[in-house]
PDB file of C-alpha atoms in Angstrom:
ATOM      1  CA  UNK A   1     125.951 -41.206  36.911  1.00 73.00           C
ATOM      2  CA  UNK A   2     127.840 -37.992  36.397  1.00 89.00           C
ATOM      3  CA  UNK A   3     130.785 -39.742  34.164  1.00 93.00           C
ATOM      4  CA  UNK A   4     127.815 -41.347  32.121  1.00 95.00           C
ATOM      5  CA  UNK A   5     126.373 -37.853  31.382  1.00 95.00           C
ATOM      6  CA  UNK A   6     130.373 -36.379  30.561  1.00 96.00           C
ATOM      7  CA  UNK A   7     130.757 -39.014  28.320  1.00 97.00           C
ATOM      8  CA  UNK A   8     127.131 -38.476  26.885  1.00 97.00           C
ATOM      9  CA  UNK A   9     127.875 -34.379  26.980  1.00 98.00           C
ATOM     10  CA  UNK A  10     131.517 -35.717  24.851  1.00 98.00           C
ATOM     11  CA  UNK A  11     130.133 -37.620  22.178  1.00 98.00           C
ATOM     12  CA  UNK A  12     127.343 -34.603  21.513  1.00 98.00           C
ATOM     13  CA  UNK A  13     130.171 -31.987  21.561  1.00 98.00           C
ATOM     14  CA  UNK A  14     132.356 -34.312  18.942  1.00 98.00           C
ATOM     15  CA  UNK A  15     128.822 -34.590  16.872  1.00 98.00           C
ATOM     16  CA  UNK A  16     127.933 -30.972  17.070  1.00 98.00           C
ATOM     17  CA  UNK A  17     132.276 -30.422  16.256  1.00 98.00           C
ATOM     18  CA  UNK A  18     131.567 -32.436  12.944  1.00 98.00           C
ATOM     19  CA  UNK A  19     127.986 -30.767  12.104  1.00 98.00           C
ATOM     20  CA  UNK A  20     129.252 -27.080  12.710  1.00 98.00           C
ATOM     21  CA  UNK A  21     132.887 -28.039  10.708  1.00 98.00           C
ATOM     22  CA  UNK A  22     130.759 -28.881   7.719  1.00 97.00           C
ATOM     23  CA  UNK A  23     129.023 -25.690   7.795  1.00 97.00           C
ATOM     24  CA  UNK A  24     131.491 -23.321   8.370  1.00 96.00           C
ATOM     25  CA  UNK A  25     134.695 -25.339   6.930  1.00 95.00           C
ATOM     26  CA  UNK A  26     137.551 -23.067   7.022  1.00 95.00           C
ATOM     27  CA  UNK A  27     135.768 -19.868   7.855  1.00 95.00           C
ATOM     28  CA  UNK A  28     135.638 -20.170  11.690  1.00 95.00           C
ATOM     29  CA  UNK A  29     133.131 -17.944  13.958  1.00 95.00           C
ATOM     30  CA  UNK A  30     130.230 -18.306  11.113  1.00 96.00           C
ATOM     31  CA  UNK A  31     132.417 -16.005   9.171  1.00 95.00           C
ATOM     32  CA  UNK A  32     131.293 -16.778   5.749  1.00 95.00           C
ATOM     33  CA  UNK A  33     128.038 -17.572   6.537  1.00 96.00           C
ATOM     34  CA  UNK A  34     124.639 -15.212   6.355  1.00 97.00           C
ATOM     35  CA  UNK A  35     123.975 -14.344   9.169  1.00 97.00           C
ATOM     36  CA  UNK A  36     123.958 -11.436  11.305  1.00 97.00           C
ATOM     37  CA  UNK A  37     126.034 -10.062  13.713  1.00 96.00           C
ATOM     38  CA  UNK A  38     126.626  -7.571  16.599  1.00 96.00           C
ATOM     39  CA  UNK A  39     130.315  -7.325  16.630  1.00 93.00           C
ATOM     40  CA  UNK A  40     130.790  -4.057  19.582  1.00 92.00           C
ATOM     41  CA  UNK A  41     128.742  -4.070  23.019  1.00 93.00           C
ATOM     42  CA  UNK A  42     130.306  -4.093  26.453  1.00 93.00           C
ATOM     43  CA  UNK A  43     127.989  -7.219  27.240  1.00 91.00           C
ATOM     44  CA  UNK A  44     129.674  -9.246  24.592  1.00 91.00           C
ATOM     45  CA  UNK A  45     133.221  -8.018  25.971  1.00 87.00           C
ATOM     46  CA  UNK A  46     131.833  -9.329  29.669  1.00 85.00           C
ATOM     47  CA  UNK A  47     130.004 -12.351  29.078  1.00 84.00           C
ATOM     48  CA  UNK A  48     131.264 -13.098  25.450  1.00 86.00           C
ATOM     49  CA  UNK A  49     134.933 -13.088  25.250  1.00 86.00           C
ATOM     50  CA  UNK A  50     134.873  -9.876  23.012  1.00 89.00           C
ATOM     51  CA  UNK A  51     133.681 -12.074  20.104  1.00 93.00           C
ATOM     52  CA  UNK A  52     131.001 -11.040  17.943  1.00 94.00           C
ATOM     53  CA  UNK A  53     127.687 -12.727  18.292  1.00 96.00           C
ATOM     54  CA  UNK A  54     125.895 -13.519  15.063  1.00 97.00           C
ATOM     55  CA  UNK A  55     122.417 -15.112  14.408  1.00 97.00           C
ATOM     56  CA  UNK A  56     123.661 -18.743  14.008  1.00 97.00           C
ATOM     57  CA  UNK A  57     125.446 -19.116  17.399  1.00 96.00           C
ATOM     58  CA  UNK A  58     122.652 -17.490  19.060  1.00 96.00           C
ATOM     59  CA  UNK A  59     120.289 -20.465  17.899  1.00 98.00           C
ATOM     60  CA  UNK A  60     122.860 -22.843  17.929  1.00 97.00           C
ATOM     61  CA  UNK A  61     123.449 -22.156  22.054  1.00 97.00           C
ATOM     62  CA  UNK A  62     119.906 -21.874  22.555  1.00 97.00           C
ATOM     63  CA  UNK A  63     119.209 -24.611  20.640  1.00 98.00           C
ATOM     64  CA  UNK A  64     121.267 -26.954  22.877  1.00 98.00           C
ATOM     65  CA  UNK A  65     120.472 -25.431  26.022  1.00 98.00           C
ATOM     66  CA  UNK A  66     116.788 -26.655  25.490  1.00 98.00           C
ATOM     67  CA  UNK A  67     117.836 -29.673  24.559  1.00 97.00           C
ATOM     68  CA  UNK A  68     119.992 -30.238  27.816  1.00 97.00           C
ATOM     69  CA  UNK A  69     116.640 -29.377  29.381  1.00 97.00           C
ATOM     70  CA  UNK A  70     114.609 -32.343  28.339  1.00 95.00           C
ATOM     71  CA  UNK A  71     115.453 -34.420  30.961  1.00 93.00           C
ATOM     72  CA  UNK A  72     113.540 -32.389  33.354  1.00 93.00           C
ATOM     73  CA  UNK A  73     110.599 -32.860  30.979  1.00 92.00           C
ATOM     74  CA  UNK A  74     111.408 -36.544  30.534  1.00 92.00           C
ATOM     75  CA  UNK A  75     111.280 -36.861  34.215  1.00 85.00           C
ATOM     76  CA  UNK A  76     107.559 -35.698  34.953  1.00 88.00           C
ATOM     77  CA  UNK A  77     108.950 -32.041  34.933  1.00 83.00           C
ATOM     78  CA  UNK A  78     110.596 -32.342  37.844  1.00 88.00           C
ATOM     79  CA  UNK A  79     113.065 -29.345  37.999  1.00 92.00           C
ATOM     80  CA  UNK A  80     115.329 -28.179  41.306  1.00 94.00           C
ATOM     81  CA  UNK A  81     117.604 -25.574  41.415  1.00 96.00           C
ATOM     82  CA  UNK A  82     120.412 -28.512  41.965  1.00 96.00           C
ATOM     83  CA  UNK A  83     119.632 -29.721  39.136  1.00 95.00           C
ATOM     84  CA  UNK A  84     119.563 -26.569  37.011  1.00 97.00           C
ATOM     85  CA  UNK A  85     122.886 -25.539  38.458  1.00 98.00           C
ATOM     86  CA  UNK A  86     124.697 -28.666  37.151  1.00 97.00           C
ATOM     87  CA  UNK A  87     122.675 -28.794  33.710  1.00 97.00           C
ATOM     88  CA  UNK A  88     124.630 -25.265  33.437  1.00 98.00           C
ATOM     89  CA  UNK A  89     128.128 -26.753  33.996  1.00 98.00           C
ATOM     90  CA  UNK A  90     127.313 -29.610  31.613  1.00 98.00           C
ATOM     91  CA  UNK A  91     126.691 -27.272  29.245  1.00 98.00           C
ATOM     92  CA  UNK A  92     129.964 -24.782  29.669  1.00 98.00           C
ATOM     93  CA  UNK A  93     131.684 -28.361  29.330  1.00 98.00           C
ATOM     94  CA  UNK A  94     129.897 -29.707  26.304  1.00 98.00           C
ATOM     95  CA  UNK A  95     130.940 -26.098  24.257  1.00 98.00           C
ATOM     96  CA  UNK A  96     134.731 -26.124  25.750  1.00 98.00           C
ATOM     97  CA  UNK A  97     134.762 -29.842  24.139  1.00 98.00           C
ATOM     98  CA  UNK A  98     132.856 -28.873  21.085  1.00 98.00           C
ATOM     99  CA  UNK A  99     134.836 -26.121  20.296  1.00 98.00           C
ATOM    100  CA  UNK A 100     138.395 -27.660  21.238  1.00 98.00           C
ATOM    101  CA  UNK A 101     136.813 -31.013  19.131  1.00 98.00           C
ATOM    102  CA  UNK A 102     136.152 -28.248  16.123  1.00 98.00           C
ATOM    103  CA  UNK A 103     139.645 -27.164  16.122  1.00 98.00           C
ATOM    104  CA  UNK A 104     140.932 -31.007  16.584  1.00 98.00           C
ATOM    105  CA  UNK A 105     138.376 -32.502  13.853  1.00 98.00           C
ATOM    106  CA  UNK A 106     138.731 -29.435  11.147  1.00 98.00           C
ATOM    107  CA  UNK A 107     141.257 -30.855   8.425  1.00 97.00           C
ATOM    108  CA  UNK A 108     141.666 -26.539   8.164  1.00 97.00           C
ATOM    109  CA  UNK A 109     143.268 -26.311  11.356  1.00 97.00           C
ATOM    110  CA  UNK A 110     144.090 -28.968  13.776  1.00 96.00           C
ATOM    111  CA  UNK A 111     146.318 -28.659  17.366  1.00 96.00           C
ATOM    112  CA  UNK A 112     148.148 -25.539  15.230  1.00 95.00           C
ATOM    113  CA  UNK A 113     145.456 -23.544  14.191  1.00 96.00           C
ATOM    114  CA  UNK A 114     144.017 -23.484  17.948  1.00 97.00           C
ATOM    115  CA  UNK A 115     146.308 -20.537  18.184  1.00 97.00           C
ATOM    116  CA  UNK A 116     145.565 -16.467  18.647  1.00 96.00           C
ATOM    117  CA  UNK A 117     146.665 -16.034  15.032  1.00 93.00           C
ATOM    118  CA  UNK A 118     144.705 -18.674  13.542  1.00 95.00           C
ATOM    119  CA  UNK A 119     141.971 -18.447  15.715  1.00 96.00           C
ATOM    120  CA  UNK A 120     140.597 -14.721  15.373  1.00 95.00           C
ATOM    121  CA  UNK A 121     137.627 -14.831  17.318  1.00 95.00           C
ATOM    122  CA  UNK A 122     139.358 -15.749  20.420  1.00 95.00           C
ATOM    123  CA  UNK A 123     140.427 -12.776  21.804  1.00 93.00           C
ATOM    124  CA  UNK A 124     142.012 -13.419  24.951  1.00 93.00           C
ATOM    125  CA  UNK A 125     144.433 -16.435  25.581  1.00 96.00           C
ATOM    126  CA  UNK A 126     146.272 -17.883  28.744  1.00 97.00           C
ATOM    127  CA  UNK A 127     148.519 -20.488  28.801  1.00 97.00           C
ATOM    128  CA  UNK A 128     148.066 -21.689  25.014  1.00 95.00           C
ATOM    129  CA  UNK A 129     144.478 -21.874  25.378  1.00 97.00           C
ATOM    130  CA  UNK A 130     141.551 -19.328  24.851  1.00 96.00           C
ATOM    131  CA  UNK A 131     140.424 -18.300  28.380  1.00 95.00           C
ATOM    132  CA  UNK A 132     137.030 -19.303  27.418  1.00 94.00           C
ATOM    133  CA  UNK A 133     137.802 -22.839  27.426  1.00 97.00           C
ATOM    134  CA  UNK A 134     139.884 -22.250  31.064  1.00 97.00           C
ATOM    135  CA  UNK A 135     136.720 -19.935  32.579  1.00 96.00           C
ATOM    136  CA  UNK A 136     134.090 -22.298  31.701  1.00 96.00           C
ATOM    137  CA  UNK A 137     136.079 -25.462  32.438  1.00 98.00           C
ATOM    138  CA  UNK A 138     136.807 -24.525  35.683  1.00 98.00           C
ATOM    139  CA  UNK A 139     132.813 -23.367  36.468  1.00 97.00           C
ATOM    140  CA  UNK A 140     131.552 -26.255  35.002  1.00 97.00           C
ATOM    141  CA  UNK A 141     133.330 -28.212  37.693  1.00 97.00           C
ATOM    142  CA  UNK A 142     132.127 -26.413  40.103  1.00 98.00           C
ATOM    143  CA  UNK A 143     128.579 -26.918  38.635  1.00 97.00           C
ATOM    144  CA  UNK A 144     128.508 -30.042  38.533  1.00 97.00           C
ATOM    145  CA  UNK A 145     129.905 -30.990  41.808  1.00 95.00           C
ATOM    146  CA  UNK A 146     127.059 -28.284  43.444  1.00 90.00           C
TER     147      UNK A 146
END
Protein backbone atom coordinates (compact mmCIF):
# COMPACT_ATOMS: atom_id res chain seq x y z
CA UNK A 1 0.00 0.00 0.00
CA UNK A 2 2.54 2.57 1.03
CA UNK A 3 4.70 2.25 -2.43
CA UNK A 4 1.22 2.65 -4.24
CA UNK A 5 0.60 5.98 -2.41
CA UNK A 6 4.72 7.15 -3.14
CA UNK A 7 4.19 6.46 -6.51
CA UNK A 8 0.67 8.21 -6.44
CA UNK A 9 2.39 11.23 -4.14
CA UNK A 10 5.33 11.07 -7.45
CA UNK A 11 3.23 11.44 -10.30
CA UNK A 12 1.20 14.53 -8.38
CA UNK A 13 4.57 16.17 -7.49
CA UNK A 14 5.81 15.74 -11.40
CA UNK A 15 2.11 17.25 -12.32
CA UNK A 16 2.15 20.03 -9.83
CA UNK A 17 6.38 20.43 -11.18
CA UNK A 18 4.83 21.02 -14.75
CA UNK A 19 1.69 23.27 -13.57
CA UNK A 20 3.88 25.59 -11.24
CA UNK A 21 6.92 25.65 -14.22
CA UNK A 22 4.33 27.12 -16.52
CA UNK A 23 3.44 29.75 -14.17
CA UNK A 24 6.46 30.92 -12.93
CA UNK A 25 8.89 29.87 -16.00
CA UNK A 26 12.21 31.22 -15.28
CA UNK A 27 11.36 33.39 -12.33
CA UNK A 28 11.60 30.78 -9.51
CA UNK A 29 9.99 31.39 -5.85
CA UNK A 30 6.78 33.24 -7.56
CA UNK A 31 9.23 35.96 -8.24
CA UNK A 32 7.57 37.63 -11.08
CA UNK A 33 4.33 36.93 -10.15
CA UNK A 34 1.61 39.28 -8.09
CA UNK A 35 1.50 38.28 -5.25
CA UNK A 36 2.44 39.20 -1.89
CA UNK A 37 5.04 38.50 0.28
CA UNK A 38 6.55 38.56 3.84
CA UNK A 39 10.16 38.28 3.12
CA UNK A 40 11.75 38.90 7.21
CA UNK A 41 10.17 37.00 10.35
CA UNK A 42 12.06 34.66 12.62
CA UNK A 43 9.15 32.03 11.95
CA UNK A 44 9.98 31.91 8.31
CA UNK A 45 13.85 31.57 9.25
CA UNK A 46 12.62 28.42 11.67
CA UNK A 47 10.05 26.68 9.88
CA UNK A 48 10.67 28.21 6.34
CA UNK A 49 14.18 27.89 5.31
CA UNK A 50 14.66 31.77 5.47
CA UNK A 51 12.64 32.03 2.22
CA UNK A 52 10.07 34.51 1.80
CA UNK A 53 6.51 33.39 1.87
CA UNK A 54 4.22 35.01 -0.66
CA UNK A 55 0.41 34.61 -1.27
CA UNK A 56 0.67 31.90 -4.01
CA UNK A 57 2.69 29.28 -2.03
CA UNK A 58 0.58 29.85 0.88
CA UNK A 59 -2.55 28.56 -1.20
CA UNK A 60 -0.65 26.39 -3.18
CA UNK A 61 0.55 24.28 0.27
CA UNK A 62 -2.74 24.62 1.67
CA UNK A 63 -4.29 23.78 -1.25
CA UNK A 64 -2.63 20.33 -1.38
CA UNK A 65 -2.67 19.64 2.13
CA UNK A 66 -6.57 19.48 1.89
CA UNK A 67 -6.40 17.60 -0.85
CA UNK A 68 -4.10 14.87 0.82
CA UNK A 69 -6.94 14.97 3.34
CA UNK A 70 -9.74 13.58 1.28
CA UNK A 71 -9.13 10.23 1.89
CA UNK A 72 -10.21 10.55 5.39
CA UNK A 73 -13.42 12.02 3.98
CA UNK A 74 -13.59 9.35 1.28
CA UNK A 75 -13.38 6.83 3.98
CA UNK A 76 -16.59 7.72 6.12
CA UNK A 77 -14.36 10.39 7.91
CA UNK A 78 -12.52 8.14 9.60
CA UNK A 79 -9.40 10.06 10.88
CA UNK A 80 -6.56 8.62 13.58
CA UNK A 81 -3.72 10.29 14.65
CA UNK A 82 -1.67 7.33 12.68
CA UNK A 83 -3.03 8.26 9.97
CA UNK A 84 -2.57 12.03 10.19
CA UNK A 85 1.04 11.51 11.12
CA UNK A 86 1.88 9.69 7.84
CA UNK A 87 -0.49 11.98 5.58
CA UNK A 88 2.22 14.64 6.97
CA UNK A 89 5.29 12.72 5.70
CA UNK A 90 3.54 12.09 2.37
CA UNK A 91 3.24 15.45 2.06
CA UNK A 92 7.05 16.71 3.06
CA UNK A 93 7.79 13.95 0.29
CA UNK A 94 5.40 15.01 -2.41
CA UNK A 95 7.05 18.95 -2.13
CA UNK A 96 10.87 17.53 -1.90
CA UNK A 97 9.81 15.66 -5.33
CA UNK A 98 7.86 18.54 -6.67
CA UNK A 99 10.35 20.92 -6.14
CA UNK A 100 13.51 18.71 -7.17
CA UNK A 101 10.93 17.63 -10.39
CA UNK A 102 10.63 21.72 -10.93
CA UNK A 103 14.26 22.13 -11.14
CA UNK A 104 14.61 18.71 -13.34
CA UNK A 105 11.47 19.57 -15.72
CA UNK A 106 12.26 23.58 -16.10
CA UNK A 107 14.04 23.87 -19.64
CA UNK A 108 15.45 27.32 -17.41
CA UNK A 109 17.41 25.31 -15.19
CA UNK A 110 17.83 21.65 -15.07
CA UNK A 111 20.46 19.38 -12.65
CA UNK A 112 22.74 22.90 -12.91
CA UNK A 113 20.52 25.42 -11.90
CA UNK A 114 19.57 23.30 -8.61
CA UNK A 115 22.52 25.15 -7.25
CA UNK A 116 22.85 28.09 -4.33
CA UNK A 117 23.61 30.55 -7.14
CA UNK A 118 20.91 29.68 -9.37
CA UNK A 119 18.58 28.83 -6.90
CA UNK A 120 18.12 32.09 -4.65
CA UNK A 121 15.46 31.16 -2.50
CA UNK A 122 17.25 28.30 -1.05
CA UNK A 123 19.16 29.61 1.51
CA UNK A 124 20.89 26.96 3.19
CA UNK A 125 22.56 23.94 1.33
CA UNK A 126 24.33 20.62 2.48
CA UNK A 127 25.87 18.30 0.46
CA UNK A 128 24.71 19.79 -3.06
CA UNK A 129 21.25 19.86 -2.03
CA UNK A 130 18.99 22.51 -0.24
CA UNK A 131 18.56 21.24 3.36
CA UNK A 132 14.94 21.48 2.84
CA UNK A 133 14.82 18.65 0.59
CA UNK A 134 17.38 16.58 3.25
CA UNK A 135 15.07 17.82 6.54
CA UNK A 136 11.86 16.86 5.10
CA UNK A 137 13.09 13.71 3.34
CA UNK A 138 14.38 12.32 6.23
CA UNK A 139 10.91 13.22 8.47
CA UNK A 140 8.82 12.06 5.95
CA UNK A 141 10.36 8.65 6.46
CA UNK A 142 9.92 8.68 9.66
CA UNK A 143 6.21 9.64 9.08
CA UNK A 144 5.37 7.30 7.19
CA UNK A 145 6.85 4.36 8.83
CA UNK A 146 4.96 5.78 12.37
Amino acid sequence: MTGLVLALVAAGAFLWAKMEIEIEGKAGWAEDLPTWKVEKHLLLDIFFGGRALTGYHLWAFSFVLAIFHLPFAWAGGTWTWRGEVRLLGFYAIFWVLEDLLWFLLNPHYGWRGLSPGRAWWHKRWFLGLPVDYWVFTAMGIACIGF
